[in-house]
mmCIF file of C-alpha atoms in Angstrom:
data_model
loop_
_atom_site.group_PDB
_atom_site.id
_atom_site.type_symbol
_atom_site.label_atom_id
_atom_site.label_comp_id
_atom_site.label_asym_id
_atom_site.label_seq_id
_atom_site.Cartn_x
_atom_site.Cartn_y
_atom_site.Cartn_z
ATOM 1 C CA UNK A 1 105.695 104.956 144.465
ATOM 2 C CA UNK A 2 106.451 107.905 146.646
ATOM 3 C CA UNK A 3 105.784 111.237 144.951
ATOM 4 C CA UNK A 4 107.525 113.710 147.238
ATOM 5 C CA UNK A 5 108.633 113.675 150.889
ATOM 6 C CA UNK A 6 106.721 110.458 151.619
ATOM 7 C CA UNK A 7 103.544 111.611 150.054
ATOM 8 C CA UNK A 8 102.205 108.811 147.777
ATOM 9 C CA UNK A 9 98.849 110.288 146.599
ATOM 10 C CA UNK A 10 97.988 112.996 144.244
ATOM 11 C CA UNK A 11 94.769 113.822 146.178
ATOM 12 C CA UNK A 12 93.762 113.294 149.740
ATOM 13 C CA UNK A 13 91.423 114.284 152.490
ATOM 14 C CA UNK A 14 92.729 116.380 155.502
ATOM 15 C CA UNK A 15 90.171 115.225 158.277
ATOM 16 C CA UNK A 16 91.453 117.740 160.766
ATOM 17 C CA UNK A 17 90.974 120.826 158.495
ATOM 18 C CA UNK A 18 87.964 119.198 156.659
ATOM 19 C CA UNK A 19 89.661 120.067 153.379
ATOM 20 C CA UNK A 20 90.651 118.302 150.167
ATOM 21 C CA UNK A 21 94.413 118.538 149.394
ATOM 22 C CA UNK A 22 95.871 118.133 145.632
ATOM 23 C CA UNK A 23 99.210 118.567 144.375
ATOM 24 C CA UNK A 24 99.135 121.899 142.267
ATOM 25 C CA UNK A 25 100.537 120.451 138.996
ATOM 26 C CA UNK A 26 100.642 124.002 137.356
ATOM 27 C CA UNK A 27 103.626 124.530 139.773
ATOM 28 C CA UNK A 28 105.643 121.605 138.710
ATOM 29 C CA UNK A 29 108.483 120.885 138.037
ATOM 30 C CA UNK A 30 110.025 123.924 139.728
ATOM 31 C CA UNK A 31 107.878 123.884 142.997
ATOM 32 C CA UNK A 32 106.103 121.175 144.766
ATOM 33 C CA UNK A 33 103.094 122.911 146.311
ATOM 34 C CA UNK A 34 99.865 121.604 147.916
ATOM 35 C CA UNK A 35 96.706 123.212 146.864
ATOM 36 C CA UNK A 36 93.521 123.116 149.297
ATOM 37 C CA UNK A 37 90.040 122.719 147.980
ATOM 38 C CA UNK A 38 87.428 124.121 150.392
ATOM 39 C CA UNK A 39 84.455 124.780 148.278
ATOM 40 C CA UNK A 40 82.742 123.472 145.041
ATOM 41 C CA UNK A 41 84.255 126.386 143.039
ATOM 42 C CA UNK A 42 87.745 125.419 144.301
ATOM 43 C CA UNK A 43 87.242 121.990 142.871
ATOM 44 C CA UNK A 44 85.971 123.262 139.606
ATOM 45 C CA UNK A 45 88.827 125.714 139.315
ATOM 46 C CA UNK A 46 91.301 123.115 140.085
ATOM 47 C CA UNK A 47 89.930 120.997 137.160
ATOM 48 C CA UNK A 48 89.611 123.704 134.647
ATOM 49 C CA UNK A 49 93.058 125.276 135.391
ATOM 50 C CA UNK A 50 94.576 121.912 135.337
ATOM 51 C CA UNK A 51 95.925 122.046 138.905
ATOM 52 C CA UNK A 52 94.687 118.574 138.588
ATOM 53 C CA UNK A 53 94.610 116.640 135.276
ATOM 54 C CA UNK A 54 94.404 113.179 133.971
ATOM 55 C CA UNK A 55 91.157 111.389 133.442
ATOM 56 C CA UNK A 56 91.016 109.407 136.611
ATOM 57 C CA UNK A 57 92.252 112.226 138.916
ATOM 58 C CA UNK A 58 89.618 114.565 137.383
ATOM 59 C CA UNK A 59 86.912 112.227 138.297
ATOM 60 C CA UNK A 60 87.959 111.658 141.924
ATOM 61 C CA UNK A 61 88.514 115.455 142.296
ATOM 62 C CA UNK A 62 84.866 116.096 140.931
ATOM 63 C CA UNK A 63 83.453 113.531 143.649
ATOM 64 C CA UNK A 64 85.252 115.355 146.413
ATOM 65 C CA UNK A 65 83.679 118.684 144.910
ATOM 66 C CA UNK A 66 80.238 117.164 145.293
ATOM 67 C CA UNK A 67 81.103 116.540 149.092
ATOM 68 C CA UNK A 68 82.364 120.236 149.419
ATOM 69 C CA UNK A 69 79.335 121.402 147.679
ATOM 70 C CA UNK A 70 76.841 119.504 150.006
ATOM 71 C CA UNK A 71 78.803 120.457 153.010
ATOM 72 C CA UNK A 72 77.662 123.965 152.309
ATOM 73 C CA UNK A 73 74.272 123.236 151.169
ATOM 74 C CA UNK A 74 72.960 119.597 151.424
ATOM 75 C CA UNK A 75 70.161 120.474 148.927
ATOM 76 C CA UNK A 76 72.667 121.325 146.265
ATOM 77 C CA UNK A 77 73.493 117.978 144.727
ATOM 78 C CA UNK A 78 71.960 118.516 141.187
ATOM 79 C CA UNK A 79 73.387 122.068 140.909
ATOM 80 C CA UNK A 80 76.878 120.706 141.829
ATOM 81 C CA UNK A 81 76.675 117.921 139.304
ATOM 82 C CA UNK A 82 75.734 120.226 136.597
ATOM 83 C CA UNK A 83 78.628 122.661 137.468
ATOM 84 C CA UNK A 84 81.276 119.833 137.712
ATOM 85 C CA UNK A 85 80.166 118.159 134.406
ATOM 86 C CA UNK A 86 80.814 121.477 132.561
ATOM 87 C CA UNK A 87 84.532 121.720 133.761
ATOM 88 C CA UNK A 88 86.084 119.541 131.143
ATOM 89 C CA UNK A 89 84.107 117.865 128.224
ATOM 90 C CA UNK A 90 86.309 115.113 126.841
ATOM 91 C CA UNK A 91 87.610 112.854 129.747
ATOM 92 C CA UNK A 92 84.809 110.305 130.289
ATOM 93 C CA UNK A 93 85.865 109.501 133.896
ATOM 94 C CA UNK A 94 84.423 112.790 134.990
ATOM 95 C CA UNK A 95 80.978 111.719 133.874
ATOM 96 C CA UNK A 96 81.476 108.168 135.071
ATOM 97 C CA UNK A 97 82.507 109.380 138.666
ATOM 98 C CA UNK A 98 79.605 111.827 138.855
ATOM 99 C CA UNK A 99 77.150 109.364 137.708
ATOM 100 C CA UNK A 100 78.345 106.919 140.407
ATOM 101 C CA UNK A 101 78.122 109.515 143.164
ATOM 102 C CA UNK A 102 74.720 110.458 142.028
ATOM 103 C CA UNK A 103 73.516 107.043 142.212
ATOM 104 C CA UNK A 104 75.046 106.453 145.586
ATOM 105 C CA UNK A 105 73.394 109.489 147.109
ATOM 106 C CA UNK A 106 70.081 109.111 145.312
ATOM 107 C CA UNK A 107 68.552 107.395 148.265
ATOM 108 C CA UNK A 108 70.382 109.298 151.038
ATOM 109 C CA UNK A 109 68.473 111.381 153.535
ATOM 110 C CA UNK A 110 69.266 115.061 153.849
ATOM 111 C CA UNK A 111 70.844 114.268 157.270
ATOM 112 C CA UNK A 112 72.978 111.576 155.785
ATOM 113 C CA UNK A 113 73.973 112.964 152.412
ATOM 114 C CA UNK A 114 76.856 115.044 153.406
ATOM 115 C CA UNK A 115 78.758 112.113 155.223
ATOM 116 C CA UNK A 116 77.629 109.743 152.535
ATOM 117 C CA UNK A 117 79.306 111.903 149.852
ATOM 118 C CA UNK A 118 82.558 112.015 151.765
ATOM 119 C CA UNK A 119 82.620 108.300 152.426
ATOM 120 C CA UNK A 120 81.953 107.645 148.795
ATOM 121 C CA UNK A 121 84.899 109.983 147.641
ATOM 122 C CA UNK A 122 87.320 108.220 150.021
ATOM 123 C CA UNK A 123 86.137 104.743 148.795
ATOM 124 C CA UNK A 124 86.432 105.771 145.126
ATOM 125 C CA UNK A 125 89.973 107.227 145.716
ATOM 126 C CA UNK A 126 91.057 104.040 147.262
ATOM 127 C CA UNK A 127 89.464 102.125 144.402
ATOM 128 C CA UNK A 128 91.426 104.074 141.797
ATOM 129 C CA UNK A 129 94.744 103.462 143.743
ATOM 130 C CA UNK A 130 94.028 99.620 143.755
ATOM 131 C CA UNK A 131 92.933 99.698 140.037
ATOM 132 C CA UNK A 132 95.968 101.551 138.910
ATOM 133 C CA UNK A 133 98.441 99.387 140.572
ATOM 134 C CA UNK A 134 96.630 96.515 138.837
ATOM 135 C CA UNK A 135 97.076 98.142 135.560
ATOM 136 C CA UNK A 136 100.760 98.497 136.396
ATOM 137 C CA UNK A 137 100.981 94.754 137.054
ATOM 138 C CA UNK A 138 99.431 93.818 133.812
ATOM 139 C CA UNK A 139 101.344 96.449 131.948
ATOM 140 C CA UNK A 140 104.569 95.398 133.543
ATOM 141 C CA UNK A 141 104.158 91.879 132.360
ATOM 142 C CA UNK A 142 103.770 93.211 128.656
ATOM 143 C CA UNK A 143 107.058 95.131 129.168
ATOM 144 C CA UNK A 144 108.822 92.152 130.701
ATOM 145 C CA UNK A 145 107.685 90.019 127.828
ATOM 146 C CA UNK A 146 108.938 92.535 125.225
ATOM 147 C CA UNK A 147 112.316 92.898 126.981
ATOM 148 C CA UNK A 148 112.897 89.133 126.882
ATOM 149 C CA UNK A 149 111.651 88.966 123.147
ATOM 150 C CA UNK A 150 113.368 92.158 121.836
ATOM 151 C CA UNK A 151 116.530 92.633 124.123
ATOM 152 C CA UNK A 152 117.295 89.568 126.050
ATOM 153 C CA UNK A 153 120.028 90.655 128.648
ATOM 154 C CA UNK A 154 121.973 92.756 126.165
ATOM 155 C CA UNK A 155 120.150 96.182 126.572
ATOM 156 C CA UNK A 156 117.346 98.245 128.185
ATOM 157 C CA UNK A 157 113.780 98.129 126.667
ATOM 158 C CA UNK A 158 113.094 101.326 125.131
ATOM 159 C CA UNK A 159 109.729 102.688 125.757
ATOM 160 C CA UNK A 160 108.207 105.944 124.280
ATOM 161 C CA UNK A 161 105.297 107.738 126.088
ATOM 162 C CA UNK A 162 103.371 110.780 125.466
ATOM 163 C CA UNK A 163 101.869 113.424 127.944
ATOM 164 C CA UNK A 164 101.731 112.277 131.677
ATOM 165 C CA UNK A 165 99.957 109.106 132.405
ATOM 166 C CA UNK A 166 101.773 108.533 135.818
ATOM 167 C CA UNK A 167 100.909 108.899 139.443
ATOM 168 C CA UNK A 168 100.007 112.723 139.001
ATOM 169 C CA UNK A 169 97.145 111.720 136.574
ATOM 170 C CA UNK A 170 95.479 109.370 139.079
ATOM 171 C CA UNK A 171 95.205 109.056 142.789
ATOM 172 C CA UNK A 172 98.397 106.810 142.882
ATOM 173 C CA UNK A 173 100.669 104.697 140.482
ATOM 174 C CA UNK A 174 99.240 106.032 137.123
ATOM 175 C CA UNK A 175 98.413 103.996 134.085
ATOM 176 C CA UNK A 176 101.241 103.920 131.419
ATOM 177 C CA UNK A 177 103.806 104.933 133.867
ATOM 178 C CA UNK A 178 102.511 102.266 136.455
ATOM 179 C CA UNK A 179 103.496 99.625 133.798
ATOM 180 C CA UNK A 180 106.989 101.180 133.643
ATOM 181 C CA UNK A 181 107.280 101.328 137.516
ATOM 182 C CA UNK A 182 106.278 97.728 137.983
ATOM 183 C CA UNK A 183 108.571 96.551 135.134
ATOM 184 C CA UNK A 184 111.544 98.390 136.810
ATOM 185 C CA UNK A 185 110.661 96.959 140.135
ATOM 186 C CA UNK A 186 110.975 93.565 138.496
ATOM 187 C CA UNK A 187 114.320 94.156 137.234
ATOM 188 C CA UNK A 188 113.654 95.116 133.626
ATOM 189 C CA UNK A 189 116.199 97.792 132.411
ATOM 190 C CA UNK A 190 114.502 100.602 130.918
ATOM 191 C CA UNK A 191 114.887 103.751 129.030
ATOM 192 C CA UNK A 192 111.938 106.020 128.459
ATOM 193 C CA UNK A 193 111.669 108.397 125.564
ATOM 194 C CA UNK A 194 109.387 111.328 126.770
ATOM 195 C CA UNK A 195 107.515 113.393 124.395
ATOM 196 C CA UNK A 196 107.566 117.061 125.423
ATOM 197 C CA UNK A 197 103.777 117.187 124.813
ATOM 198 C CA UNK A 198 103.042 120.599 123.708
ATOM 199 C CA UNK A 199 101.545 123.059 124.479
ATOM 200 C CA UNK A 200 101.343 122.486 128.255
ATOM 201 C CA UNK A 201 104.493 120.283 128.228
ATOM 202 C CA UNK A 202 102.973 117.686 130.602
ATOM 203 C CA UNK A 203 105.725 115.106 129.347
ATOM 204 C CA UNK A 204 108.548 117.406 130.091
ATOM 205 C CA UNK A 205 107.088 119.002 133.287
ATOM 206 C CA UNK A 206 105.340 116.070 134.911
ATOM 207 C CA UNK A 207 106.478 112.743 133.323
ATOM 208 C CA UNK A 208 110.294 113.716 133.551
ATOM 209 C CA UNK A 209 109.664 114.956 137.197
ATOM 210 C CA UNK A 210 108.112 111.553 138.105
ATOM 211 C CA UNK A 211 110.645 109.335 136.303
ATOM 212 C CA UNK A 212 113.495 111.188 137.794
ATOM 213 C CA UNK A 213 112.051 110.521 141.321
ATOM 214 C CA UNK A 214 111.436 106.868 140.465
ATOM 215 C CA UNK A 215 115.052 106.461 139.335
ATOM 216 C CA UNK A 216 114.033 105.476 135.802
ATOM 217 C CA UNK A 217 116.372 106.337 132.959
ATOM 218 C CA UNK A 218 114.736 108.823 130.551
ATOM 219 C CA UNK A 219 115.317 111.284 127.780
ATOM 220 C CA UNK A 220 113.076 114.300 126.875
ATOM 221 C CA UNK A 221 112.396 114.912 123.112
ATOM 222 C CA UNK A 222 110.209 117.376 121.246
ATOM 223 C CA UNK A 223 107.092 115.853 119.817
ATOM 224 C CA UNK A 224 108.119 116.039 116.297
ATOM 225 C CA UNK A 225 111.063 113.636 117.234
ATOM 226 C CA UNK A 226 108.982 110.693 118.141
ATOM 227 C CA UNK A 227 108.881 109.330 114.549
ATOM 228 C CA UNK A 228 112.610 110.013 114.144
ATOM 229 C CA UNK A 229 113.717 107.919 117.134
ATOM 230 C CA UNK A 230 111.251 105.159 115.982
ATOM 231 C CA UNK A 231 112.639 104.886 112.451
ATOM 232 C CA UNK A 232 116.225 105.168 113.844
ATOM 233 C CA UNK A 233 115.610 101.946 115.678
ATOM 234 C CA UNK A 234 115.745 103.620 119.123
ATOM 235 C CA UNK A 235 112.171 102.482 120.396
ATOM 236 C CA UNK A 236 110.879 99.108 121.281
ATOM 237 C CA UNK A 237 107.246 100.068 122.351
ATOM 238 C CA UNK A 238 104.888 102.904 122.785
ATOM 239 C CA UNK A 239 102.685 103.292 125.770
ATOM 240 C CA UNK A 240 100.240 106.073 126.554
ATOM 241 C CA UNK A 241 97.309 106.638 128.707
ATOM 242 C CA UNK A 242 93.791 107.612 127.510
ATOM 243 C CA UNK A 243 91.018 110.100 128.495
ATOM 244 C CA UNK A 244 88.220 108.149 126.614
ATOM 245 C CA UNK A 245 88.127 104.850 124.614
ATOM 246 C CA UNK A 246 85.253 104.022 122.314
ATOM 247 C CA UNK A 247 83.440 100.725 122.344
ATOM 248 C CA UNK A 248 85.284 99.681 119.356
ATOM 249 C CA UNK A 249 88.737 100.447 120.848
ATOM 250 C CA UNK A 250 89.357 103.844 119.350
ATOM 251 C CA UNK A 251 91.690 105.859 121.727
ATOM 252 C CA UNK A 252 91.101 109.471 122.627
ATOM 253 C CA UNK A 253 94.034 110.976 124.399
ATOM 254 C CA UNK A 254 96.311 114.041 124.502
ATOM 255 C CA UNK A 255 96.823 115.893 121.254
ATOM 256 C CA UNK A 256 99.817 114.244 119.428
ATOM 257 C CA UNK A 257 98.975 110.648 120.332
ATOM 258 C CA UNK A 258 97.665 109.889 116.895
ATOM 259 C CA UNK A 259 100.829 110.824 115.277
ATOM 260 C CA UNK A 260 102.816 108.527 117.655
ATOM 261 C CA UNK A 261 100.460 105.624 116.805
ATOM 262 C CA UNK A 262 100.933 106.382 113.057
ATOM 263 C CA UNK A 263 104.693 106.265 113.439
ATOM 264 C CA UNK A 264 104.666 103.085 115.484
ATOM 265 C CA UNK A 265 102.488 101.381 112.952
ATOM 266 C CA UNK A 266 104.865 102.508 110.089
ATOM 267 C CA UNK A 267 107.829 101.004 112.097
ATOM 268 C CA UNK A 268 106.189 97.847 113.141
ATOM 269 C CA UNK A 269 106.238 98.898 116.823
ATOM 270 C CA UNK A 270 103.558 97.922 119.403
ATOM 271 C CA UNK A 271 101.388 100.736 120.682
ATOM 272 C CA UNK A 272 99.418 100.239 123.863
ATOM 273 C CA UNK A 273 97.021 102.356 125.743
ATOM 274 C CA UNK A 274 96.808 101.780 129.511
ATOM 275 C CA UNK A 275 93.621 102.884 131.333
ATOM 276 C CA UNK A 276 91.000 101.739 133.860
ATOM 277 C CA UNK A 277 87.810 100.372 132.491
ATOM 278 C CA UNK A 278 86.016 103.529 133.728
ATOM 279 C CA UNK A 279 87.666 105.254 130.695
ATOM 280 C CA UNK A 280 85.827 103.097 128.117
ATOM 281 C CA UNK A 281 82.797 104.920 127.016
ATOM 282 C CA UNK A 282 80.506 102.118 125.818
ATOM 283 C CA UNK A 283 77.969 104.895 124.807
ATOM 284 C CA UNK A 284 80.523 105.995 122.117
ATOM 285 C CA UNK A 285 80.305 103.500 119.393
ATOM 286 C CA UNK A 286 83.368 104.316 117.510
ATOM 287 C CA UNK A 287 85.424 106.998 116.109
ATOM 288 C CA UNK A 288 83.018 107.496 113.270
ATOM 289 C CA UNK A 289 80.723 109.275 115.768
ATOM 290 C CA UNK A 290 81.980 112.605 117.026
ATOM 291 C CA UNK A 291 82.690 113.420 120.655
ATOM 292 C CA UNK A 292 83.419 116.734 122.261
ATOM 293 C CA UNK A 293 87.070 117.629 121.670
ATOM 294 C CA UNK A 294 88.048 120.209 124.129
ATOM 295 C CA UNK A 295 89.597 123.521 122.893
ATOM 296 C CA UNK A 296 91.686 125.276 125.327
ATOM 297 C CA UNK A 297 92.947 128.923 125.633
ATOM 298 C CA UNK A 298 95.016 130.286 122.791
ATOM 299 C CA UNK A 299 97.670 131.675 125.330
ATOM 300 C CA UNK A 300 98.712 128.073 126.178
ATOM 301 C CA UNK A 301 100.286 128.038 122.685
ATOM 302 C CA UNK A 302 100.961 131.681 121.923
ATOM 303 C CA UNK A 303 102.787 132.233 125.404
ATOM 304 C CA UNK A 304 105.307 130.359 127.348
ATOM 305 C CA UNK A 305 105.927 130.350 131.099
ATOM 306 C CA UNK A 306 109.334 129.485 132.679
ATOM 307 C CA UNK A 307 111.733 130.248 135.392
ATOM 308 C CA UNK A 308 114.473 132.816 134.842
ATOM 309 C CA UNK A 309 117.953 132.063 135.924
ATOM 310 C CA UNK A 310 117.424 134.266 138.907
ATOM 311 C CA UNK A 311 114.511 132.152 140.017
ATOM 312 C CA UNK A 312 111.654 134.491 139.076
ATOM 313 C CA UNK A 313 108.705 133.007 137.110
ATOM 314 C CA UNK A 314 108.146 134.724 133.734
ATOM 315 C CA UNK A 315 105.480 134.569 130.984
ATOM 316 C CA UNK A 316 106.587 135.618 127.462
ATOM 317 C CA UNK A 317 104.922 136.030 124.056
ATOM 318 C CA UNK A 318 106.363 133.522 121.488
ATOM 319 C CA UNK A 319 104.564 134.516 118.367
ATOM 320 C CA UNK A 320 103.085 137.468 116.605
ATOM 321 C CA UNK A 321 100.207 138.636 118.763
ATOM 322 C CA UNK A 322 97.620 138.811 116.019
ATOM 323 C CA UNK A 323 98.162 135.209 115.034
ATOM 324 C CA UNK A 324 95.032 133.107 115.131
ATOM 325 C CA UNK A 325 95.325 129.999 117.368
ATOM 326 C CA UNK A 326 93.193 126.733 117.589
ATOM 327 C CA UNK A 327 94.335 124.829 120.735
ATOM 328 C CA UNK A 328 92.898 121.282 120.387
ATOM 329 C CA UNK A 329 93.582 119.288 123.583
ATOM 330 C CA UNK A 330 92.971 115.716 122.338
ATOM 331 C CA UNK A 331 92.960 113.528 119.240
ATOM 332 C CA UNK A 332 91.633 110.159 118.509
ATOM 333 C CA UNK A 333 93.813 107.125 117.436
ATOM 334 C CA UNK A 334 91.819 104.589 115.542
ATOM 335 C CA UNK A 335 91.515 101.174 116.990
ATOM 336 C CA UNK A 336 93.364 99.728 114.007
ATOM 337 C CA UNK A 337 96.515 101.303 115.243
ATOM 338 C CA UNK A 338 96.252 99.996 118.765
ATOM 339 C CA UNK A 339 98.079 96.764 119.731
ATOM 340 C CA UNK A 340 96.223 96.381 122.983
ATOM 341 C CA UNK A 341 94.377 97.972 125.766
ATOM 342 C CA UNK A 342 95.941 97.473 129.183
ATOM 343 C CA UNK A 343 93.388 97.573 132.004
ATOM 344 C CA UNK A 344 92.985 96.414 135.717
ATOM 345 C CA UNK A 345 91.521 93.060 134.379
ATOM 346 C CA UNK A 346 94.191 92.305 131.839
ATOM 347 C CA UNK A 347 95.198 93.182 128.218
ATOM 348 C CA UNK A 348 92.549 93.226 125.645
ATOM 349 C CA UNK A 349 92.412 93.763 121.949
ATOM 350 C CA UNK A 350 91.217 97.169 120.581
ATOM 351 C CA UNK A 351 87.928 95.870 119.078
ATOM 352 C CA UNK A 352 84.198 95.607 120.040
ATOM 353 C CA UNK A 353 84.247 91.918 120.897
ATOM 354 C CA UNK A 354 87.148 92.080 123.192
ATOM 355 C CA UNK A 355 85.776 95.101 125.014
ATOM 356 C CA UNK A 356 82.375 93.482 125.457
ATOM 357 C CA UNK A 357 84.217 90.445 127.054
ATOM 358 C CA UNK A 358 86.093 93.193 129.165
ATOM 359 C CA UNK A 359 82.697 94.588 130.162
ATOM 360 C CA UNK A 360 81.296 91.317 131.210
ATOM 361 C CA UNK A 361 84.424 90.498 133.242
ATOM 362 C CA UNK A 362 84.229 93.798 135.054
ATOM 363 C CA UNK A 363 80.423 93.083 135.938
ATOM 364 C CA UNK A 364 81.316 89.562 137.098
ATOM 365 C CA UNK A 365 84.166 91.109 139.192
ATOM 366 C CA UNK A 366 81.778 93.619 140.695
ATOM 367 C CA UNK A 367 79.157 90.982 141.439
ATOM 368 C CA UNK A 368 81.718 88.809 143.148
ATOM 369 C CA UNK A 369 82.811 91.708 145.385
ATOM 370 C CA UNK A 370 79.355 92.419 146.429
ATOM 371 C CA UNK A 371 78.736 88.751 147.504
#
């Protein structure tokens, strides 16, 4: 998928400038801007400010951040890892990626560690692109099957999604939207209902931006309308991404996902989560055990940013300024509401036995690659 002007990736390395480039997602949808990362702090700021967001992309950005830190000081690995781990607490891909780069560099000499960090970041970025395309292939098959079963040739398959799980959330392709792109490419007519996804509006700002460029028919709705379009018979399937999945199949994702899954169950609609295996946290047994749920700044809810008719960006207060605000960024959908988990290795049930089988399949695939 081409994101803009021939650019296919959300993050890339500019070898001539020795800088890391990302799409500044805080500027979308009104401006397509490239943001350059030159230091560790640049990478940390990009993650915390959500210039980059989406669990897979956060992890890749963090590994490039390790390279930028080591380029300045080859002895700073431990400090860089600590700093990056603290940027966002919920998305498990951040920890996974930093653990992998730490292991990769553990036996590197001081002379080799900088180049080793860059090489590993580039390899991991390419792995993510390949992984997400595979997720799209498996998810696309699910959507093609549902279209044949539910729609035949008479009408489009109607998919509801929440937040942004597209190319902007990964290096390339995306997760939930990758399934949509692959299904569309295979000739499945689609209509996508896009939840606005308050308070940062990633659905409206990012998913609609992506779908328009991909030529996929879609409509934007407020978060509270998701249940209404389902009970009105206007949805065939719900597909979202995820920031962390428990070993039992519970899905932690953008706030509001739980309500989508509840409405889907009440209307006998399938609810799928699409994600790389790296998003599954086998150290998190189930939703019965708490994980860190990020709380972000109150002003993300109490204030709104937009473009005036004349083109000037404006930030305005929406509510009484003394109003107390709690801005929870994620919620957890219990496994019982999840029809299936779409990964690069196929579609698996949301339960411990199925995910253990997935883990074994992943290990076998890795061993085969090493041989």
